[in-house]
GROMACS .gro file of C-alpha atoms in nm:
model
  282
    1MET     CA    1  -0.333  -0.436   3.043
    2ALA     CA    2  -0.490  -0.156   3.246
    3GLY     CA    3  -0.354   0.142   3.429
    4ILE     CA    4  -0.272   0.508   3.406
    5ASP     CA    5  -0.184   0.487   3.034
    6THR     CA    6  -0.514   0.322   2.942
    7PRO     CA    7  -0.751   0.567   2.769
    8THR     CA    8  -1.071   0.618   2.963
    9GLY     CA    9  -1.352   0.391   2.847
   10PHE     CA   10  -1.133   0.108   2.713
   11THR     CA   11  -1.078  -0.220   2.895
   12ARG     CA   12  -0.948  -0.574   2.832
   13LEU     CA   13  -0.649  -0.451   2.633
   14GLU     CA   14  -0.446  -0.717   2.450
   15ARG     CA   15  -0.141  -0.612   2.254
   16VAL     CA   16  -0.154  -0.715   1.888
   17ARG     CA   17   0.174  -0.572   1.761
   18THR     CA   18   0.442  -0.315   1.832
   19GLY     CA   19   0.543  -0.057   1.572
   20ALA     CA   20   0.810   0.208   1.539
   21ASP     CA   21   0.585   0.482   1.679
   22SER     CA   22   0.301   0.304   1.858
   23ASP     CA   23   0.168  -0.014   2.015
   24VAL     CA   24  -0.153  -0.161   1.873
   25TYR     CA   25  -0.405  -0.332   2.101
   26GLN     CA   26  -0.735  -0.508   2.077
   27ALA     CA   27  -0.959  -0.337   2.334
   28TRP     CA   28  -1.319  -0.334   2.448
   29ASP     CA   29  -1.486   0.002   2.388
   30GLU     CA   30  -1.718   0.042   2.688
   31ARG     CA   31  -1.911   0.334   2.537
   32ALA     CA   32  -1.975   0.171   2.197
   33GLY     CA   33  -2.014  -0.180   2.340
   34ARG     CA   34  -1.784  -0.340   2.083
   35TRP     CA   35  -1.426  -0.441   2.018
   36ALA     CA   36  -1.194  -0.176   1.880
   37THR     CA   37  -0.834  -0.139   1.769
   38LEU     CA   38  -0.647   0.095   2.001
   39ARG     CA   39  -0.328   0.265   1.884
   40LEU     CA   40  -0.122   0.399   2.176
   41PHE     CA   41   0.176   0.610   2.071
   42HIS     CA   42   0.516   0.579   2.233
   43ARG     CA   43   0.580   0.952   2.247
   44PHE     CA   44   0.437   1.213   2.486
   45VAL     CA   45   0.287   1.546   2.390
   46SER     CA   46   0.527   1.833   2.448
   47GLY     CA   47   0.283   2.110   2.533
   48ARG     CA   48  -0.051   2.271   2.454
   49ALA     CA   49   0.044   2.346   2.095
   50ASP     CA   50   0.136   1.982   2.035
   51GLU     CA   51  -0.185   1.868   2.201
   52ALA     CA   52  -0.393   2.106   1.987
   53ALA     CA   53  -0.220   1.988   1.669
   54PHE     CA   54  -0.298   1.628   1.758
   55ALA     CA   55  -0.664   1.713   1.826
   56THR     CA   56  -0.686   1.881   1.482
   57HIS     CA   57  -0.549   1.570   1.316
   58VAL     CA   58  -0.786   1.345   1.509
   59ALA     CA   59  -1.075   1.534   1.349
   60ALA     CA   60  -0.912   1.490   1.006
   61TRP     CA   61  -0.852   1.118   1.070
   62VAL     CA   62  -1.219   1.072   1.163
   63GLY     CA   63  -1.308   1.232   0.827
   64LEU     CA   64  -1.106   0.966   0.643
   65ALA     CA   65  -1.375   0.711   0.740
   66ARG     CA   66  -1.572   0.826   0.436
   67ASN     CA   67  -1.339   0.620   0.217
   68ALA     CA   68  -1.411   0.246   0.213
   69SER     CA   69  -1.043   0.159   0.168
   70ILE     CA   70  -0.921   0.344   0.478
   71VAL     CA   71  -0.967   0.188   0.823
   72PRO     CA   72  -1.199   0.428   1.012
   73VAL     CA   73  -1.069   0.625   1.311
   74ARG     CA   74  -1.354   0.681   1.560
   75ALA     CA   75  -1.190   0.880   1.840
   76GLY     CA   76  -0.860   0.998   1.983
   77GLY     CA   77  -0.712   1.181   2.275
   78ILE     CA   78  -0.432   1.207   2.531
   79THR     CA   79  -0.381   0.968   2.823
   80ALA     CA   80  -0.329   1.087   3.181
   81THR     CA   81   0.048   1.063   3.131
   82GLY     CA   82   0.038   1.258   2.803
   83ARG     CA   83   0.051   0.982   2.540
   84PRO     CA   84  -0.163   1.030   2.225
   85TRP     CA   85  -0.404   0.752   2.132
   86LEU     CA   86  -0.646   0.661   1.855
   87SER     CA   87  -0.943   0.425   1.849
   88LEU     CA   88  -1.010   0.254   1.514
   89ASP     CA   89  -1.262   0.003   1.388
   90ARG     CA   90  -1.145  -0.354   1.426
   91VAL     CA   91  -1.137  -0.489   1.069
   92GLU     CA   92  -1.164  -0.862   1.010
   93GLY     CA   93  -0.892  -0.970   0.772
   94ASP     CA   94  -0.523  -1.040   0.734
   95LEU     CA   95  -0.228  -0.805   0.732
   96LEU     CA   96  -0.069  -0.789   0.388
   97THR     CA   97   0.255  -0.892   0.559
   98ASP     CA   98   0.098  -1.229   0.645
   99VAL     CA   99  -0.066  -1.263   0.302
  100LEU     CA  100   0.268  -1.212   0.126
  101ARG     CA  101   0.424  -1.479   0.346
  102ASP     CA  102   0.149  -1.741   0.333
  103ASP     CA  103  -0.052  -1.688   0.013
  104PRO     CA  104   0.091  -1.413  -0.211
  105PRO     CA  105  -0.151  -1.257  -0.462
  106GLY     CA  106  -0.103  -1.324  -0.832
  107PRO     CA  107   0.025  -1.041  -1.053
  108ALA     CA  108  -0.323  -0.929  -1.164
  109ASP     CA  109  -0.448  -0.921  -0.805
  110ALA     CA  110  -0.136  -0.735  -0.692
  111LEU     CA  111  -0.203  -0.467  -0.953
  112ARG     CA  112  -0.572  -0.450  -0.853
  113LEU     CA  113  -0.485  -0.409  -0.485
  114THR     CA  114  -0.234  -0.135  -0.563
  115ILE     CA  115  -0.481   0.058  -0.779
  116THR     CA  116  -0.741   0.044  -0.499
  117LEU     CA  117  -0.489   0.174  -0.246
  118ALA     CA  118  -0.366   0.443  -0.486
  119ASP     CA  119  -0.723   0.568  -0.534
  120ALA     CA  120  -0.778   0.587  -0.158
  121LEU     CA  121  -0.451   0.772  -0.099
  122ALA     CA  122  -0.512   1.011  -0.391
  123TRP     CA  123  -0.846   1.097  -0.229
  124ALA     CA  124  -0.678   1.154   0.110
  125HIS     CA  125  -0.408   1.371  -0.050
  126ALA     CA  126  -0.678   1.588  -0.211
  127LEU     CA  127  -0.839   1.676   0.124
  128ARG     CA  128  -0.782   2.014   0.288
  129PRO     CA  129  -0.556   1.987   0.473
  130PRO     CA  130  -0.402   1.697   0.278
  131MET     CA  131  -0.377   1.371   0.470
  132VAL     CA  132  -0.049   1.198   0.388
  133HIS     CA  133   0.020   0.847   0.514
  134GLY     CA  134   0.400   0.823   0.536
  135ARG     CA  135   0.597   0.496   0.560
  136ILE     CA  136   0.358   0.276   0.360
  137ARG     CA  137   0.453  -0.084   0.433
  138ALA     CA  138   0.281  -0.422   0.404
  139GLU     CA  139   0.196  -0.415   0.776
  140HIS     CA  140  -0.015  -0.103   0.718
  141VAL     CA  141  -0.253  -0.280   0.478
  142ILE     CA  142  -0.535  -0.515   0.580
  143ILE     CA  143  -0.692  -0.749   0.325
  144GLY     CA  144  -1.055  -0.800   0.423
  145ALA     CA  145  -1.257  -1.117   0.376
  146SER     CA  146  -1.395  -0.976   0.049
  147GLY     CA  147  -1.044  -0.918  -0.084
  148ILE     CA  148  -1.069  -0.538  -0.061
  149PRO     CA  149  -0.754  -0.378   0.083
  150MET     CA  150  -0.775  -0.115   0.356
  151ILE     CA  151  -0.488   0.109   0.464
  152THR     CA  152  -0.432   0.215   0.823
  153ASP     CA  153  -0.180   0.384   1.054
  154PHE     CA  154  -0.151   0.728   0.895
  155SER     CA  155   0.144   0.919   1.041
  156THR     CA  156   0.085   1.137   1.344
  157PRO     CA  157   0.203   1.501   1.343
  158ARG     CA  158   0.504   1.591   1.555
  159PRO     CA  159   0.628   1.939   1.646
  160SER     CA  160   0.989   1.832   1.596
  161GLY     CA  161   1.184   1.537   1.468
  162PRO     CA  162   1.213   1.388   1.119
  163PRO     CA  163   1.069   1.578   0.820
  164ALA     CA  164   0.694   1.550   0.769
  165PRO     CA  165   0.582   1.281   0.523
  166THR     CA  166   0.502   1.391   0.168
  167ALA     CA  167   0.259   1.285  -0.103
  168SER     CA  168   0.556   1.205  -0.326
  169GLY     CA  169   0.692   0.975  -0.056
  170ASP     CA  170   0.360   0.790  -0.047
  171VAL     CA  171   0.384   0.733  -0.425
  172THR     CA  172   0.735   0.592  -0.393
  173ASP     CA  173   0.640   0.368  -0.099
  174LEU     CA  174   0.333   0.229  -0.277
  175ALA     CA  175   0.536   0.158  -0.592
  176ALA     CA  176   0.793  -0.028  -0.381
  177LEU     CA  177   0.510  -0.228  -0.220
  178LEU     CA  178   0.379  -0.324  -0.567
  179PHE     CA  179   0.730  -0.437  -0.664
  180ARG     CA  180   0.741  -0.658  -0.354
  181MET     CA  181   0.399  -0.808  -0.428
  182LEU     CA  182   0.501  -0.890  -0.786
  183THR     CA  183   0.849  -1.025  -0.719
  184GLY     CA  184   0.841  -1.142  -0.358
  185VAL     CA  185   1.144  -0.930  -0.266
  186SER     CA  186   1.206  -0.569  -0.173
  187TRP     CA  187   1.321  -0.306  -0.419
  188PRO     CA  188   1.573  -0.294  -0.592
  189GLY     CA  189   1.533  -0.672  -0.618
  190ARG     CA  190   1.751  -0.946  -0.764
  191GLY     CA  191   1.819  -0.807  -1.110
  192GLU     CA  192   1.724  -1.001  -1.424
  193PRO     CA  193   1.469  -1.245  -1.270
  194ASP     CA  194   1.268  -0.954  -1.131
  195ASP     CA  195   1.316  -0.748  -1.450
  196ARG     CA  196   1.143  -1.022  -1.649
  197ILE     CA  197   0.847  -1.029  -1.410
  198ILE     CA  198   0.802  -0.653  -1.433
  199ALA     CA  199   0.853  -0.644  -1.812
  200ALA     CA  200   0.562  -0.887  -1.860
  201TRP     CA  201   0.329  -0.594  -1.788
  202PRO     CA  202   0.331  -0.337  -2.071
  203GLY     CA  203   0.459  -0.003  -1.948
  204LEU     CA  204   0.528  -0.110  -1.591
  205THR     CA  205   0.907  -0.105  -1.630
  206ALA     CA  206   0.897   0.259  -1.742
  207LEU     CA  207   0.650   0.351  -1.468
  208LEU     CA  208   0.862   0.206  -1.189
  209ASP     CA  209   1.169   0.373  -1.341
  210GLU     CA  210   0.989   0.708  -1.311
  211VAL     CA  211   0.887   0.652  -0.950
  212LEU     CA  212   1.157   0.443  -0.781
  213THR     CA  213   1.439   0.692  -0.833
  214PRO     CA  214   1.606   0.941  -0.599
  215VAL     CA  215   1.421   1.221  -0.780
  216PRO     CA  216   1.084   1.074  -0.892
  217ALA     CA  217   0.926   1.205  -1.211
  218ILE     CA  218   0.579   1.131  -1.067
  219ASP     CA  219   0.487   1.289  -0.733
  220SER     CA  220   0.107   1.272  -0.764
  221MET     CA  221  -0.083   0.968  -0.637
  222ALA     CA  222  -0.370   1.044  -0.877
  223VAL     CA  223  -0.128   1.035  -1.173
  224PHE     CA  224   0.026   0.713  -1.041
  225ALA     CA  225  -0.321   0.553  -1.018
  226THR     CA  226  -0.398   0.658  -1.377
  227ARG     CA  227  -0.071   0.511  -1.505
  228LEU     CA  228  -0.136   0.185  -1.319
  229ARG     CA  229  -0.474   0.159  -1.495
  230GLU     CA  230  -0.300   0.208  -1.829
  231VAL     CA  231  -0.069  -0.083  -1.746
  232ARG     CA  232  -0.365  -0.301  -1.649
  233ASP     CA  233  -0.568  -0.207  -1.958
  234ALA     CA  234  -0.273  -0.272  -2.190
  235ALA     CA  235  -0.226  -0.618  -2.038
  236GLU     CA  236  -0.596  -0.700  -2.074
  237ALA     CA  237  -0.583  -0.597  -2.441
  238MET     CA  238  -0.315  -0.859  -2.512
  239LEU     CA  239  -0.551  -1.142  -2.614
  240PRO     CA  240  -0.404  -1.492  -2.665
  241LEU     CA  241  -0.346  -1.604  -3.026
  242PRO     CA  242  -0.587  -1.864  -3.172
  243ALA     CA  243  -0.459  -2.219  -3.193
  244ALA     CA  244  -0.302  -2.306  -3.531
  245PRO     CA  245  -0.447  -2.599  -3.732
  246PRO     CA  246  -0.212  -2.899  -3.764
  247GLY     CA  247   0.069  -2.831  -4.009
  248GLU     CA  248  -0.012  -2.461  -4.046
  249ILE     CA  249   0.242  -2.203  -3.941
  250ILE     CA  250   0.134  -1.865  -3.813
  251THR     CA  251   0.359  -1.591  -3.934
  252ALA     CA  252   0.408  -1.274  -3.740
  253ALA     CA  253   0.564  -0.943  -3.822
  254PRO     CA  254   0.901  -0.884  -3.658
  255ALA     CA  255   0.848  -0.757  -3.306
  256GLU     CA  256   0.965  -0.410  -3.227
  257ILE     CA  257   1.236  -0.440  -2.966
  258LYS     CA  258   1.301  -0.146  -2.739
  259PRO     CA  259   1.548  -0.105  -2.455
  260ALA     CA  260   1.398  -0.121  -2.104
  261ARG     CA  261   1.511   0.196  -1.927
  262GLY     CA  262   1.668   0.154  -1.586
  263TYR     CA  263   1.706  -0.221  -1.601
  264GLY     CA  264   2.059  -0.247  -1.740
  265GLU     CA  265   1.936  -0.154  -2.090
  266ARG     CA  266   1.840  -0.518  -2.152
  267ARG     CA  267   1.612  -0.583  -2.447
  268SER     CA  268   1.281  -0.764  -2.419
  269ILE     CA  269   1.029  -0.906  -2.664
  270SER     CA  270   0.653  -0.868  -2.642
  271VAL     CA  271   0.447  -1.154  -2.505
  272LEU     CA  272   0.251  -1.193  -2.829
  273ALA     CA  273   0.569  -1.216  -3.037
  274LEU     CA  274   0.714  -1.470  -2.795
  275ILE     CA  275   0.405  -1.691  -2.829
  276ALA     CA  276   0.429  -1.675  -3.208
  277LEU     CA  277   0.798  -1.770  -3.203
  278LEU     CA  278   0.733  -2.067  -2.978
  279ARG     CA  279   0.461  -2.195  -3.211
  280ARG     CA  280   0.684  -2.144  -3.514
  281HIS     CA  281   0.950  -2.377  -3.370
  282ARG     CA  282   0.729  -2.657  -3.245
   0.00000   0.00000   0.00000
């Protein structure tokens, strides 16, 4: 593709995917002498104020390159017909969308990926002005060859239209993405089968209840990242029981059973207690 909508200095465009607000191309950056990812927005700037706002955000997007889990933006501008564009590094890896379809991560890896993304977004939210992603979906995450996730496609500012994305919205979207990675389906899921998967991680049921609600109790990505670490650490502390000698029965204190909020008030038993019960009835 080449023509009046092609940003100056980019050739050999090949469309990679089409999104709700932009087309994404592989393109040759003539100035840098390397391949780049070119994001060409569908919309047109509506005046000098809109163009200036986009230029301000381009500078902020370039600053995000300091974080290793955010795909670097190298340049941006307006085409001859008035369409905004961004040039990003071309990252070798797979979209999380494809990973979830072909080789989904295990629960521990899903939690690790989410914590890494939460840290990157918390850092972006803390910038001045804050950089909020908006609409976090699996297609906005690239899993590199090393297994490190990188997030891309931060929302572009618009002078009018839908409300601007919020940090709280990013928290909700990332929690929903974690739910999908763990269960294989989108929130709110299939009910009891998904409840059991979530309940296997100490504290995760309560955390998702606080976030995936119409009025979330957690609107800070930094707090969400901290709570995710608590879930991970609690799971790692649950060491397996030693094997019992033949004929010996391991007794265990009755497990404390608490209702799981937000999941139909069903009751669950701890993993350690469940292991003990299974051994008791061999």
